[in-house]
PDB file of C-alpha atoms in Angstrom:
ATOM      1  CA  UNK A   1     155.033  79.874  33.115  1.00 42.00           C
ATOM      2  CA  UNK A   2     153.783  83.094  31.398  1.00 46.00           C
ATOM      3  CA  UNK A   3     153.002  81.148  28.209  1.00 47.00           C
ATOM      4  CA  UNK A   4     150.724  78.810  30.194  1.00 63.00           C
ATOM      5  CA  UNK A   5     149.019  81.742  31.914  1.00 73.00           C
ATOM      6  CA  UNK A   6     148.427  83.347  28.519  1.00 92.00           C
ATOM      7  CA  UNK A   7     146.929  80.068  27.300  1.00 95.00           C
ATOM      8  CA  UNK A   8     144.319  80.042  30.058  1.00 97.00           C
ATOM      9  CA  UNK A   9     143.558  83.754  29.823  1.00 97.00           C
ATOM     10  CA  UNK A  10     143.139  83.552  26.030  1.00 97.00           C
ATOM     11  CA  UNK A  11     140.780  80.581  26.303  1.00 98.00           C
ATOM     12  CA  UNK A  12     138.703  82.366  28.942  1.00 98.00           C
ATOM     13  CA  UNK A  13     138.617  85.560  26.856  1.00 98.00           C
ATOM     14  CA  UNK A  14     137.175  83.549  23.933  1.00 98.00           C
ATOM     15  CA  UNK A  15     134.687  81.979  26.352  1.00 98.00           C
ATOM     16  CA  UNK A  16     133.427  85.408  27.446  1.00 98.00           C
ATOM     17  CA  UNK A  17     133.294  86.584  23.838  1.00 98.00           C
ATOM     18  CA  UNK A  18     130.916  83.696  23.124  1.00 98.00           C
ATOM     19  CA  UNK A  19     128.778  84.361  26.197  1.00 98.00           C
ATOM     20  CA  UNK A  20     128.512  88.068  25.385  1.00 98.00           C
ATOM     21  CA  UNK A  21     127.680  87.619  21.685  1.00 98.00           C
ATOM     22  CA  UNK A  22     124.080  88.709  21.210  1.00 96.00           C
ATOM     23  CA  UNK A  23     123.545  88.145  17.504  1.00 97.00           C
ATOM     24  CA  UNK A  24     123.146  84.504  16.382  1.00 97.00           C
ATOM     25  CA  UNK A  25     125.821  84.701  13.665  1.00 98.00           C
ATOM     26  CA  UNK A  26     128.385  86.334  15.958  1.00 98.00           C
ATOM     27  CA  UNK A  27     127.498  83.862  18.703  1.00 98.00           C
ATOM     28  CA  UNK A  28     127.978  80.858  16.400  1.00 98.00           C
ATOM     29  CA  UNK A  29     131.353  82.181  15.270  1.00 98.00           C
ATOM     30  CA  UNK A  30     132.466  82.864  18.846  1.00 98.00           C
ATOM     31  CA  UNK A  31     131.320  79.428  20.078  1.00 98.00           C
ATOM     32  CA  UNK A  32     133.267  77.781  17.246  1.00 98.00           C
ATOM     33  CA  UNK A  33     136.374  79.761  18.198  1.00 98.00           C
ATOM     34  CA  UNK A  34     136.032  78.935  21.898  1.00 98.00           C
ATOM     35  CA  UNK A  35     134.943  75.258  21.951  1.00 98.00           C
ATOM     36  CA  UNK A  36     136.015  72.084  20.192  1.00 98.00           C
ATOM     37  CA  UNK A  37     133.405  70.525  17.881  1.00 98.00           C
ATOM     38  CA  UNK A  38     132.543  67.954  20.555  1.00 97.00           C
ATOM     39  CA  UNK A  39     132.947  70.411  23.418  1.00 98.00           C
ATOM     40  CA  UNK A  40     130.477  70.465  26.246  1.00 98.00           C
ATOM     41  CA  UNK A  41     128.923  72.776  28.791  1.00 98.00           C
ATOM     42  CA  UNK A  42     127.429  71.567  32.083  1.00 98.00           C
ATOM     43  CA  UNK A  43     126.012  73.568  34.963  1.00 97.00           C
ATOM     44  CA  UNK A  44     123.077  72.966  37.345  1.00 95.00           C
ATOM     45  CA  UNK A  45     120.611  74.136  34.669  1.00 93.00           C
ATOM     46  CA  UNK A  46     122.149  72.799  31.441  1.00 97.00           C
ATOM     47  CA  UNK A  47     124.075  69.853  30.044  1.00 98.00           C
ATOM     48  CA  UNK A  48     124.859  70.150  26.333  1.00 98.00           C
ATOM     49  CA  UNK A  49     127.455  68.951  23.844  1.00 98.00           C
ATOM     50  CA  UNK A  50     128.364  70.558  20.540  1.00 98.00           C
ATOM     51  CA  UNK A  51     128.345  74.056  19.137  1.00 98.00           C
ATOM     52  CA  UNK A  52     124.599  74.223  18.472  1.00 98.00           C
ATOM     53  CA  UNK A  53     123.725  73.151  22.007  1.00 98.00           C
ATOM     54  CA  UNK A  54     126.165  75.591  23.583  1.00 98.00           C
ATOM     55  CA  UNK A  55     124.914  78.458  21.391  1.00 98.00           C
ATOM     56  CA  UNK A  56     121.322  77.603  22.366  1.00 98.00           C
ATOM     57  CA  UNK A  57     122.157  77.776  26.090  1.00 98.00           C
ATOM     58  CA  UNK A  58     123.832  81.154  25.605  1.00 98.00           C
ATOM     59  CA  UNK A  59     120.855  82.443  23.581  1.00 98.00           C
ATOM     60  CA  UNK A  60     118.461  81.324  26.344  1.00 97.00           C
ATOM     61  CA  UNK A  61     120.438  83.275  28.944  1.00 96.00           C
ATOM     62  CA  UNK A  62     120.287  86.410  26.767  1.00 97.00           C
ATOM     63  CA  UNK A  63     116.516  85.960  26.437  1.00 97.00           C
ATOM     64  CA  UNK A  64     116.120  85.613  30.198  1.00 95.00           C
ATOM     65  CA  UNK A  65     118.526  88.478  31.004  1.00 96.00           C
ATOM     66  CA  UNK A  66     118.351  91.046  28.180  1.00 97.00           C
ATOM     67  CA  UNK A  67     120.805  93.916  28.561  1.00 97.00           C
ATOM     68  CA  UNK A  68     123.215  91.909  30.710  1.00 98.00           C
ATOM     69  CA  UNK A  69     126.842  90.967  30.035  1.00 98.00           C
ATOM     70  CA  UNK A  70     129.202  88.472  31.582  1.00 98.00           C
ATOM     71  CA  UNK A  71     132.395  89.729  33.172  1.00 97.00           C
ATOM     72  CA  UNK A  72     135.198  87.932  34.911  1.00 98.00           C
ATOM     73  CA  UNK A  73     135.805  88.580  38.594  1.00 97.00           C
ATOM     74  CA  UNK A  74     139.326  87.974  39.750  1.00 95.00           C
ATOM     75  CA  UNK A  75     142.140  86.146  38.015  1.00 96.00           C
ATOM     76  CA  UNK A  76     142.165  83.035  35.869  1.00 97.00           C
ATOM     77  CA  UNK A  77     143.936  80.171  37.608  1.00 96.00           C
ATOM     78  CA  UNK A  78     145.204  77.174  35.687  1.00 97.00           C
ATOM     79  CA  UNK A  79     147.474  74.183  35.478  1.00 96.00           C
ATOM     80  CA  UNK A  80     147.967  71.429  32.913  1.00 96.00           C
ATOM     81  CA  UNK A  81     144.865  71.530  30.679  1.00 97.00           C
ATOM     82  CA  UNK A  82     142.530  72.928  33.341  1.00 98.00           C
ATOM     83  CA  UNK A  83     141.564  76.475  34.299  1.00 98.00           C
ATOM     84  CA  UNK A  84     139.118  78.004  36.741  1.00 98.00           C
ATOM     85  CA  UNK A  85     137.634  81.459  37.102  1.00 98.00           C
ATOM     86  CA  UNK A  86     134.688  83.318  38.563  1.00 98.00           C
ATOM     87  CA  UNK A  87     132.232  85.589  36.808  1.00 98.00           C
ATOM     88  CA  UNK A  88     129.159  87.800  37.215  1.00 98.00           C
ATOM     89  CA  UNK A  89     126.211  88.562  34.981  1.00 98.00           C
ATOM     90  CA  UNK A  90     125.976  92.358  35.073  1.00 98.00           C
ATOM     91  CA  UNK A  91     123.190  94.739  34.036  1.00 97.00           C
ATOM     92  CA  UNK A  92     124.395  97.340  31.569  1.00 97.00           C
ATOM     93  CA  UNK A  93     121.707  99.710  32.903  1.00 97.00           C
ATOM     94  CA  UNK A  94     122.362  99.758  36.633  1.00 97.00           C
ATOM     95  CA  UNK A  95     125.457  97.612  37.233  1.00 96.00           C
ATOM     96  CA  UNK A  96     123.606  95.084  39.359  1.00 96.00           C
ATOM     97  CA  UNK A  97     124.896  91.510  39.200  1.00 96.00           C
ATOM     98  CA  UNK A  98     122.076  89.135  40.156  1.00 96.00           C
ATOM     99  CA  UNK A  99     123.877  86.019  38.935  1.00 97.00           C
ATOM    100  CA  UNK A 100     127.423  84.912  39.732  1.00 98.00           C
ATOM    101  CA  UNK A 101     129.334  81.702  39.423  1.00 98.00           C
ATOM    102  CA  UNK A 102     132.575  79.849  38.980  1.00 98.00           C
ATOM    103  CA  UNK A 103     133.605  77.677  36.055  1.00 98.00           C
ATOM    104  CA  UNK A 104     136.229  75.000  35.538  1.00 98.00           C
ATOM    105  CA  UNK A 105     137.285  74.353  31.944  1.00 98.00           C
ATOM    106  CA  UNK A 106     139.479  71.747  30.321  1.00 98.00           C
ATOM    107  CA  UNK A 107     141.353  72.659  27.169  1.00 98.00           C
ATOM    108  CA  UNK A 108     142.153  70.621  24.097  1.00 98.00           C
ATOM    109  CA  UNK A 109     145.577  70.622  22.443  1.00 96.00           C
ATOM    110  CA  UNK A 110     144.486  73.527  20.196  1.00 96.00           C
ATOM    111  CA  UNK A 111     143.590  75.536  23.351  1.00 97.00           C
ATOM    112  CA  UNK A 112     139.877  75.471  22.635  1.00 98.00           C
ATOM    113  CA  UNK A 113     137.552  74.381  25.410  1.00 98.00           C
ATOM    114  CA  UNK A 114     136.747  70.698  25.627  1.00 98.00           C
ATOM    115  CA  UNK A 115     134.513  70.855  28.737  1.00 98.00           C
ATOM    116  CA  UNK A 116     133.013  73.417  31.077  1.00 98.00           C
ATOM    117  CA  UNK A 117     131.753  72.561  34.531  1.00 98.00           C
ATOM    118  CA  UNK A 118     129.858  75.567  35.847  1.00 98.00           C
ATOM    119  CA  UNK A 119     128.757  76.318  39.390  1.00 98.00           C
ATOM    120  CA  UNK A 120     126.138  78.937  40.220  1.00 96.00           C
ATOM    121  CA  UNK A 121     127.101  80.851  43.350  1.00 95.00           C
ATOM    122  CA  UNK A 122     124.303  83.463  43.234  1.00 94.00           C
ATOM    123  CA  UNK A 123     120.970  83.116  41.411  1.00 91.00           C
ATOM    124  CA  UNK A 124     117.868  85.278  41.863  1.00 87.00           C
ATOM    125  CA  UNK A 125     114.744  83.609  43.228  1.00 81.00           C
ATOM    126  CA  UNK A 126     112.562  82.223  40.461  1.00 70.00           C
ATOM    127  CA  UNK A 127     115.331  82.171  37.841  1.00 64.00           C
TER     128      UNK A 127
END
């Protein structure tokens, strides 16, 4: 079982690396490492497929929340090709976390993400 746990944790670590990449080149590289070419990302505010679409969603979040980073809250839970985890979007200045959610990902055979289904648990008014 530890090998499977490592699989999920590694995939989620790559996912957070992509979400926390601020520079376009680093973001593109991180998205490529985390998602399959035809990988997708869906949450209540976005539904995209492919590296360019995913990178654009991440860039938009950084524009809306400059100076914030994503961090995992709790443990990664997984079975078969599916993992779930919760996260917060945290201000580097004051530690506030106005946005929080939970994601469910499916992994491809190469352990990159095939799909993400995101749920927003806490969103500030007007966001």
